[in-house]
Amino acid sequence: SAVISQKPSRDICQRGTSLTIQCQVDSQVTMMFWYRQQPGQSLTLIATANQGSEATYESGFVIDKFPISRPNLTFSTLTVSNMSPEDSSIYLCSVDISGTDTQYFGPGTRLTVL
Amino acid sequence: KQEVTQIPAALSVPEGENLVLNCSFTDSAIYNLQWFRQDPGKGLTSLLLIQSSQREQTSGRLNASLDKSSGRSTLYIAASQPGDSATYLCAVRPPGSEKLVFGKGTKLTVNP
C-alpha cells in the first residue's frame, strides 16, 4: 500500500487567486493522478503526472488552468489558477502502485472559492 | 465512452442487516474494477479490487462480485454496523489505461 498526504487539507480562497496543492507519497511511484470531485458529483480525472515529462490532461482540463509539477518520484503539485466559485471542489491525488493494479488516494483538499 | 452508474444513490438500513450495493458499467471491456469507501470530507479507501478475469473478491464482511459480460458488479456487506456508514464508490479501469472511471456513489447509513 501507500501513504499519501496532501496539503492543505482545506482552504477558502478569493475569486481570481491561485492555490497550489501538494501531494507527498511515502514511496517512489511512476504515475500520480489528480482528480476533482465537485459537490454531489463523482470523481473526474484532471491529469496524469509522470516524473520527468509533461502532465497529460483529460478533455476539458488545460495546463493554463491546472498547471502540474512532478519534480521527483514522491511529490507532485497541482495549481488551481484564476479561481472562480465553480472551482469549489475536493481535489484528490492518487498513485498507482506497480504490481498491485490498485490506486491509492490521498485525503483530499477541500477548496471553497468565494 | 465508459459510464458507471451506481444504484441506489442512498440507502438507510438498521444495524445487523445484510445489504447489496450495485454498480453497472456500459463497456464490458475493463481491466479491473475497484470498490472504495469515502467518509465525509475525507479521501478514498480502497476496499476490494477485482481483476477482469475474476468473479469475486472477499475481505472480512465484504464480498464483491463481477459479471463483466453483463456490465455489473455488486458489493455485499454482511451484518452491517454503524461504522459502515459512508459513501461507497465503484470505479472501472479501461484496458491499457491507468485512469479510473467512477460512479457517483451510494451513500450508506446504518442506524443503530
PDB file of C-alpha atoms in Angstrom:
ATOM      1  CA  SER A   1       0.000   0.000   0.000  1.00  0.00           C
ATOM      2  CA  ALA A   2       0.989   3.668   0.027  1.00  0.00           C
ATOM      3  CA  VAL A   3       0.606   6.505   2.485  1.00  0.00           C
ATOM      4  CA  ILE A   4      -0.309   9.736   0.772  1.00  0.00           C
ATOM      5  CA  SER A   5      -0.544  13.165   2.343  1.00  0.00           C
ATOM      6  CA  GLN A   6      -1.941  16.376   0.908  1.00  0.00           C
ATOM      7  CA  LYS A   7      -1.538  19.995   1.890  1.00  0.00           C
ATOM      8  CA  PRO A   8      -3.558  21.992   2.599  1.00  0.00           C
ATOM      9  CA  SER A   9      -6.436  19.850   3.810  1.00  0.00           C
ATOM     10  CA  ARG A  10      -8.842  22.690   3.144  1.00  0.00           C
ATOM     11  CA  ASP A  11      -8.790  26.311   2.130  1.00  0.00           C
ATOM     12  CA  ILE A  12     -11.124  29.185   1.430  1.00  0.00           C
ATOM     13  CA  CYS A  13      -9.922  31.443  -1.368  1.00  0.00           C
ATOM     14  CA  GLN A  14     -11.000  34.591  -3.126  1.00  0.00           C
ATOM     15  CA  ARG A  15     -12.052  34.686  -6.737  1.00  0.00           C
ATOM     16  CA  GLY A  16      -9.174  35.375  -9.118  1.00  0.00           C
ATOM     17  CA  THR A  17      -6.439  33.990  -6.891  1.00  0.00           C
ATOM     18  CA  SER A  18      -4.476  30.742  -7.269  1.00  0.00           C
ATOM     19  CA  LEU A  19      -3.876  27.845  -4.903  1.00  0.00           C
ATOM     20  CA  THR A  20      -1.169  25.204  -5.053  1.00  0.00           C
ATOM     21  CA  ILE A  21      -1.949  21.790  -3.598  1.00  0.00           C
ATOM     22  CA  GLN A  22       0.868  19.468  -2.591  1.00  0.00           C
ATOM     23  CA  CYS A  23       0.826  15.674  -2.691  1.00  0.00           C
ATOM     24  CA  GLN A  24       3.504  13.577  -0.974  1.00  0.00           C
ATOM     25  CA  VAL A  25       3.835   9.772  -1.181  1.00  0.00           C
ATOM     26  CA  ASP A  26       5.863   7.586   1.156  1.00  0.00           C
ATOM     27  CA  SER A  27       7.318   5.538  -1.680  1.00  0.00           C
ATOM     28  CA  GLN A  28       8.562   6.122  -5.198  1.00  0.00           C
ATOM     29  CA  VAL A  29       5.828   5.844  -7.810  1.00  0.00           C
ATOM     30  CA  THR A  30       5.883   6.284 -11.545  1.00  0.00           C
ATOM     31  CA  MET A  31       2.446   7.733 -12.046  1.00  0.00           C
ATOM     32  CA  MET A  32       0.475  10.199  -9.974  1.00  0.00           C
ATOM     33  CA  PHE A  33      -3.041  11.319 -10.736  1.00  0.00           C
ATOM     34  CA  TRP A  34      -5.088  14.380  -9.881  1.00  0.00           C
ATOM     35  CA  TYR A  35      -8.865  14.107  -9.562  1.00  0.00           C
ATOM     36  CA  ARG A  36     -11.602  16.620  -8.892  1.00  0.00           C
ATOM     37  CA  GLN A  37     -14.810  15.862  -7.025  1.00  0.00           C
ATOM     38  CA  GLN A  38     -17.387  18.606  -7.400  1.00  0.00           C
ATOM     39  CA  PRO A  39     -20.233  18.782  -4.872  1.00  0.00           C
ATOM     40  CA  GLY A  40     -22.620  15.883  -5.356  1.00  0.00           C
ATOM     41  CA  GLN A  41     -20.617  14.533  -8.269  1.00  0.00           C
ATOM     42  CA  SER A  42     -18.250  11.690  -8.853  1.00  0.00           C
ATOM     43  CA  LEU A  43     -14.513  11.912  -9.223  1.00  0.00           C
ATOM     44  CA  THR A  44     -13.191  13.168 -12.538  1.00  0.00           C
ATOM     45  CA  LEU A  45      -9.597  12.779 -13.627  1.00  0.00           C
ATOM     46  CA  ILE A  46      -7.863  16.093 -14.299  1.00  0.00           C
ATOM     47  CA  ALA A  47      -4.451  14.866 -15.395  1.00  0.00           C
ATOM     48  CA  THR A  48      -1.791  12.208 -15.082  1.00  0.00           C
ATOM     49  CA  ALA A  49       1.657  13.290 -13.904  1.00  0.00           C
ATOM     50  CA  ASN A  50       4.781  11.333 -14.760  1.00  0.00           C
ATOM     51  CA  GLN A  51       8.141  12.308 -13.361  1.00  0.00           C
ATOM     52  CA  GLY A  52      10.330  13.983 -15.937  1.00  0.00           C
ATOM     53  CA  SER A  53       7.655  14.684 -18.511  1.00  0.00           C
ATOM     54  CA  GLU A  54       4.732  16.981 -19.108  1.00  0.00           C
ATOM     55  CA  ALA A  55       1.452  16.059 -17.470  1.00  0.00           C
ATOM     56  CA  THR A  56      -1.257  14.549 -19.646  1.00  0.00           C
ATOM     57  CA  TYR A  57      -4.582  16.368 -19.327  1.00  0.00           C
ATOM     58  CA  GLU A  58      -8.049  14.941 -19.800  1.00  0.00           C
ATOM     59  CA  SER A  59     -10.599  16.507 -22.075  1.00  0.00           C
ATOM     60  CA  GLY A  60     -11.939  19.697 -20.568  1.00  0.00           C
ATOM     61  CA  PHE A  61      -8.849  20.439 -18.481  1.00  0.00           C
ATOM     62  CA  VAL A  62      -5.965  22.645 -19.631  1.00  0.00           C
ATOM     63  CA  ILE A  63      -2.478  23.338 -18.372  1.00  0.00           C
ATOM     64  CA  ASP A  64      -3.028  27.086 -18.041  1.00  0.00           C
ATOM     65  CA  LYS A  65      -5.828  26.479 -15.554  1.00  0.00           C
ATOM     66  CA  PHE A  66      -4.340  23.470 -13.755  1.00  0.00           C
ATOM     67  CA  PRO A  67      -0.538  23.515 -14.025  1.00  0.00           C
ATOM     68  CA  ILE A  68       1.097  20.455 -12.515  1.00  0.00           C
ATOM     69  CA  SER A  69       4.635  19.828 -11.359  1.00  0.00           C
ATOM     70  CA  ARG A  70       6.273  16.457 -10.768  1.00  0.00           C
ATOM     71  CA  PRO A  71       9.845  17.152  -9.634  1.00  0.00           C
ATOM     72  CA  ASN A  72      10.567  13.661  -8.298  1.00  0.00           C
ATOM     73  CA  LEU A  73       9.055  10.219  -7.765  1.00  0.00           C
ATOM     74  CA  THR A  74       7.386  11.020  -4.431  1.00  0.00           C
ATOM     75  CA  PHE A  75       5.949  14.506  -4.901  1.00  0.00           C
ATOM     76  CA  SER A  76       3.586  16.476  -7.114  1.00  0.00           C
ATOM     77  CA  THR A  77       1.739  19.770  -7.034  1.00  0.00           C
ATOM     78  CA  LEU A  78      -1.482  20.910  -8.668  1.00  0.00           C
ATOM     79  CA  THR A  79      -2.218  24.613  -9.002  1.00  0.00           C
ATOM     80  CA  VAL A  80      -5.751  25.860  -9.475  1.00  0.00           C
ATOM     81  CA  SER A  81      -5.297  29.185 -11.266  1.00  0.00           C
ATOM     82  CA  ASN A  82      -7.507  32.248 -11.507  1.00  0.00           C
ATOM     83  CA  MET A  83     -10.131  30.586  -9.375  1.00  0.00           C
ATOM     84  CA  SER A  84     -13.875  31.042  -9.660  1.00  0.00           C
ATOM     85  CA  PRO A  85     -16.664  29.646  -7.440  1.00  0.00           C
ATOM     86  CA  GLU A  86     -17.081  26.811  -9.964  1.00  0.00           C
ATOM     87  CA  ASP A  87     -13.664  25.532  -8.879  1.00  0.00           C
ATOM     88  CA  SER A  88     -15.013  24.765  -5.412  1.00  0.00           C
ATOM     89  CA  SER A  89     -14.381  21.034  -5.108  1.00  0.00           C
ATOM     90  CA  ILE A  90     -12.399  18.386  -3.369  1.00  0.00           C
ATOM     91  CA  TYR A  91      -9.104  17.781  -5.142  1.00  0.00           C
ATOM     92  CA  LEU A  92      -7.501  14.381  -4.652  1.00  0.00           C
ATOM     93  CA  CYS A  93      -4.220  12.914  -5.702  1.00  0.00           C
ATOM     94  CA  SER A  94      -3.726   9.223  -6.215  1.00  0.00           C
ATOM     95  CA  VAL A  95      -0.964   6.815  -7.109  1.00  0.00           C
ATOM     96  CA  ASP A  96      -0.814   3.529  -8.896  1.00  0.00           C
ATOM     97  CA  ILE A  97       1.434   1.047  -7.134  1.00  0.00           C
ATOM     98  CA  SER A  98       3.324  -1.055  -9.650  1.00  0.00           C
ATOM     99  CA  GLY A  99       2.416  -4.712  -9.466  1.00  0.00           C
ATOM    100  CA  THR A 100      -0.769  -4.207  -7.465  1.00  0.00           C
ATOM    101  CA  ASP A 101      -3.104  -2.590 -10.023  1.00  0.00           C
ATOM    102  CA  THR A 102      -4.608  -0.758  -7.067  1.00  0.00           C
ATOM    103  CA  GLN A 103      -4.909   3.008  -6.856  1.00  0.00           C
ATOM    104  CA  TYR A 104      -4.432   4.675  -3.511  1.00  0.00           C
ATOM    105  CA  PHE A 105      -5.813   8.090  -2.733  1.00  0.00           C
ATOM    106  CA  GLY A 106      -4.750  10.965  -0.575  1.00  0.00           C
ATOM    107  CA  PRO A 107      -7.140  12.528   1.966  1.00  0.00           C
ATOM    108  CA  GLY A 108      -8.104  15.313  -0.413  1.00  0.00           C
ATOM    109  CA  THR A 109      -8.052  19.105  -0.346  1.00  0.00           C
ATOM    110  CA  ARG A 110     -11.400  20.785   0.134  1.00  0.00           C
ATOM    111  CA  LEU A 111     -11.383  24.090  -1.742  1.00  0.00           C
ATOM    112  CA  THR A 112     -14.033  26.766  -1.401  1.00  0.00           C
ATOM    113  CA  VAL A 113     -13.871  29.787  -3.691  1.00  0.00           C
ATOM    114  CA  LEU A 114     -15.836  32.857  -2.691  1.00  0.00           C
TER     115      LEU A 114
ATOM    116  CA  LYS B   1     -17.263   6.235 -23.658  1.00  0.00           C
ATOM    117  CA  GLN B   2     -17.343   4.246 -20.439  1.00  0.00           C
ATOM    118  CA  GLU B   3     -20.033   5.282 -17.967  1.00  0.00           C
ATOM    119  CA  VAL B   4     -20.516   3.925 -14.465  1.00  0.00           C
ATOM    120  CA  THR B   5     -23.835   4.012 -12.636  1.00  0.00           C
ATOM    121  CA  GLN B   6     -24.494   3.189  -9.006  1.00  0.00           C
ATOM    122  CA  ILE B   7     -27.917   2.388  -7.636  1.00  0.00           C
ATOM    123  CA  PRO B   8     -29.292   3.334  -5.205  1.00  0.00           C
ATOM    124  CA  ALA B   9     -27.872   6.801  -4.655  1.00  0.00           C
ATOM    125  CA  ALA B  10     -28.634   6.484  -0.949  1.00  0.00           C
ATOM    126  CA  LEU B  11     -29.539   3.635   1.347  1.00  0.00           C
ATOM    127  CA  SER B  12     -30.534   3.545   5.004  1.00  0.00           C
ATOM    128  CA  VAL B  13     -30.654   0.251   6.914  1.00  0.00           C
ATOM    129  CA  PRO B  14     -30.868  -0.904  10.525  1.00  0.00           C
ATOM    130  CA  GLU B  15     -27.762  -2.301  12.154  1.00  0.00           C
ATOM    131  CA  GLY B  16     -27.191  -6.004  11.549  1.00  0.00           C
ATOM    132  CA  GLU B  17     -28.843  -6.113   8.147  1.00  0.00           C
ATOM    133  CA  ASN B  18     -27.107  -7.628   5.122  1.00  0.00           C
ATOM    134  CA  LEU B  19     -27.119  -5.342   2.107  1.00  0.00           C
ATOM    135  CA  VAL B  20     -26.106  -5.127  -1.538  1.00  0.00           C
ATOM    136  CA  LEU B  21     -24.807  -2.121  -3.440  1.00  0.00           C
ATOM    137  CA  ASN B  22     -24.982  -2.144  -7.209  1.00  0.00           C
ATOM    138  CA  CYS B  23     -22.634  -0.866  -9.883  1.00  0.00           C
ATOM    139  CA  SER B  24     -23.146  -1.060 -13.637  1.00  0.00           C
ATOM    140  CA  PHE B  25     -20.853  -0.038 -16.479  1.00  0.00           C
ATOM    141  CA  THR B  26     -21.598   0.455 -20.161  1.00  0.00           C
ATOM    142  CA  ASP B  27     -18.446  -1.029 -21.735  1.00  0.00           C
ATOM    143  CA  SER B  28     -17.659  -4.594 -20.701  1.00  0.00           C
ATOM    144  CA  ALA B  29     -14.048  -4.203 -21.819  1.00  0.00           C
ATOM    145  CA  ILE B  30     -12.456  -3.410 -18.487  1.00  0.00           C
ATOM    146  CA  TYR B  31      -9.086  -4.197 -16.953  1.00  0.00           C
ATOM    147  CA  ASN B  32     -10.359  -4.264 -13.386  1.00  0.00           C
ATOM    148  CA  LEU B  33     -12.968  -2.859 -11.045  1.00  0.00           C
ATOM    149  CA  GLN B  34     -12.330  -1.316  -7.668  1.00  0.00           C
ATOM    150  CA  TRP B  35     -14.651  -0.529  -4.766  1.00  0.00           C
ATOM    151  CA  PHE B  36     -13.806   2.390  -2.496  1.00  0.00           C
ATOM    152  CA  ARG B  37     -15.186   3.859   0.672  1.00  0.00           C
ATOM    153  CA  GLN B  38     -15.280   7.621   1.258  1.00  0.00           C
ATOM    154  CA  ASP B  39     -16.028   9.088   4.652  1.00  0.00           C
ATOM    155  CA  PRO B  40     -17.398  12.657   4.811  1.00  0.00           C
ATOM    156  CA  GLY B  41     -14.720  15.206   3.955  1.00  0.00           C
ATOM    157  CA  LYS B  42     -12.110  12.504   3.551  1.00  0.00           C
ATOM    158  CA  GLY B  43     -10.246  10.738   0.788  1.00  0.00           C
ATOM    159  CA  LEU B  44     -10.933   7.297  -0.628  1.00  0.00           C
ATOM    160  CA  THR B  45     -10.078   3.989   0.991  1.00  0.00           C
ATOM    161  CA  SER B  46      -9.672   1.020  -1.315  1.00  0.00           C
ATOM    162  CA  LEU B  47     -11.877  -1.889  -0.246  1.00  0.00           C
ATOM    163  CA  LEU B  48     -11.671  -4.522  -2.939  1.00  0.00           C
ATOM    164  CA  LEU B  49     -10.098  -4.926  -6.355  1.00  0.00           C
ATOM    165  CA  ILE B  50     -11.469  -7.419  -8.880  1.00  0.00           C
ATOM    166  CA  GLN B  51      -9.467  -8.229 -11.988  1.00  0.00           C
ATOM    167  CA  SER B  52     -11.415  -8.716 -15.219  1.00  0.00           C
ATOM    168  CA  SER B  53     -10.713 -12.467 -15.108  1.00  0.00           C
ATOM    169  CA  GLN B  54     -12.094 -12.849 -11.592  1.00  0.00           C
ATOM    170  CA  ARG B  55     -15.662 -13.346 -10.455  1.00  0.00           C
ATOM    171  CA  GLU B  56     -15.436 -12.189  -6.862  1.00  0.00           C
ATOM    172  CA  GLN B  57     -13.229 -10.989  -4.050  1.00  0.00           C
ATOM    173  CA  THR B  58     -13.794 -11.145  -0.313  1.00  0.00           C
ATOM    174  CA  SER B  59     -12.422  -9.179   2.592  1.00  0.00           C
ATOM    175  CA  GLY B  60     -13.943  -9.750   6.011  1.00  0.00           C
ATOM    176  CA  ARG B  61     -17.637  -8.864   5.865  1.00  0.00           C
ATOM    177  CA  LEU B  62     -17.314  -7.532   2.332  1.00  0.00           C
ATOM    178  CA  ASN B  63     -17.798  -9.516  -0.844  1.00  0.00           C
ATOM    179  CA  ALA B  64     -17.609  -8.022  -4.314  1.00  0.00           C
ATOM    180  CA  SER B  65     -18.739  -9.833  -7.432  1.00  0.00           C
ATOM    181  CA  LEU B  66     -18.133  -9.069 -11.079  1.00  0.00           C
ATOM    182  CA  ASP B  67     -20.169 -10.088 -14.121  1.00  0.00           C
ATOM    183  CA  LYS B  68     -18.222  -8.477 -16.899  1.00  0.00           C
ATOM    184  CA  SER B  69     -20.439  -9.690 -19.728  1.00  0.00           C
ATOM    185  CA  SER B  70     -23.494  -8.005 -18.255  1.00  0.00           C
ATOM    186  CA  GLY B  71     -21.544  -4.968 -17.060  1.00  0.00           C
ATOM    187  CA  ARG B  72     -22.404  -5.383 -13.402  1.00  0.00           C
ATOM    188  CA  SER B  73     -20.733  -5.568 -10.026  1.00  0.00           C
ATOM    189  CA  THR B  74     -22.206  -5.870  -6.567  1.00  0.00           C
ATOM    190  CA  LEU B  75     -20.762  -5.139  -3.151  1.00  0.00           C
ATOM    191  CA  TYR B  76     -22.290  -7.290  -0.427  1.00  0.00           C
ATOM    192  CA  ILE B  77     -21.915  -6.134   3.173  1.00  0.00           C
ATOM    193  CA  ALA B  78     -22.795  -8.679   5.828  1.00  0.00           C
ATOM    194  CA  ALA B  79     -24.058  -7.826   9.291  1.00  0.00           C
ATOM    195  CA  SER B  80     -23.840  -4.080   8.754  1.00  0.00           C
ATOM    196  CA  GLN B  81     -22.583  -1.814  11.544  1.00  0.00           C
ATOM    197  CA  PRO B  82     -22.928   1.939  12.158  1.00  0.00           C
ATOM    198  CA  GLY B  83     -19.230   2.234  11.355  1.00  0.00           C
ATOM    199  CA  ASP B  84     -20.012   1.101   7.811  1.00  0.00           C
ATOM    200  CA  SER B  85     -21.822   4.387   7.215  1.00  0.00           C
ATOM    201  CA  ALA B  86     -20.031   6.100   4.331  1.00  0.00           C
ATOM    202  CA  THR B  87     -20.273   6.667   0.593  1.00  0.00           C
ATOM    203  CA  TYR B  88     -19.256   3.644  -1.458  1.00  0.00           C
ATOM    204  CA  LEU B  89     -17.750   4.288  -4.879  1.00  0.00           C
ATOM    205  CA  CYS B  90     -17.274   1.890  -7.742  1.00  0.00           C
ATOM    206  CA  ALA B  91     -14.598   2.556 -10.367  1.00  0.00           C
ATOM    207  CA  VAL B  92     -13.597   0.705 -13.521  1.00  0.00           C
ATOM    208  CA  ARG B  93     -10.240   0.792 -15.242  1.00  0.00           C
ATOM    209  CA  PRO B  94     -10.232   0.502 -19.038  1.00  0.00           C
ATOM    210  CA  PRO B  95      -7.684  -1.801 -20.687  1.00  0.00           C
ATOM    211  CA  GLY B  96      -4.378  -0.114 -21.438  1.00  0.00           C
ATOM    212  CA  SER B  97      -5.124   2.810 -19.155  1.00  0.00           C
ATOM    213  CA  GLU B  98      -4.317   3.748 -15.569  1.00  0.00           C
ATOM    214  CA  LYS B  99      -7.288   6.085 -15.441  1.00  0.00           C
ATOM    215  CA  LEU B 100     -10.304   5.169 -13.300  1.00  0.00           C
ATOM    216  CA  VAL B 101     -13.877   5.945 -14.294  1.00  0.00           C
ATOM    217  CA  PHE B 102     -16.041   6.454 -11.232  1.00  0.00           C
ATOM    218  CA  GLY B 103     -19.708   6.166 -10.438  1.00  0.00           C
ATOM    219  CA  LYS B 104     -21.382   8.809  -8.297  1.00  0.00           C
ATOM    220  CA  GLY B 105     -21.509   6.501  -5.304  1.00  0.00           C
ATOM    221  CA  THR B 106     -24.068   5.114  -2.876  1.00  0.00           C
ATOM    222  CA  LYS B 107     -24.398   6.888   0.441  1.00  0.00           C
ATOM    223  CA  LEU B 108     -24.982   4.237   3.094  1.00  0.00           C
ATOM    224  CA  THR B 109     -26.358   4.973   6.545  1.00  0.00           C
ATOM    225  CA  VAL B 110     -26.500   2.176   9.100  1.00  0.00           C
ATOM    226  CA  ASN B 111     -28.736   3.077  12.005  1.00  0.00           C
ATOM    227  CA  PRO B 112     -28.015   1.733  15.497  1.00  0.00           C
TER     228      PRO B 112
END
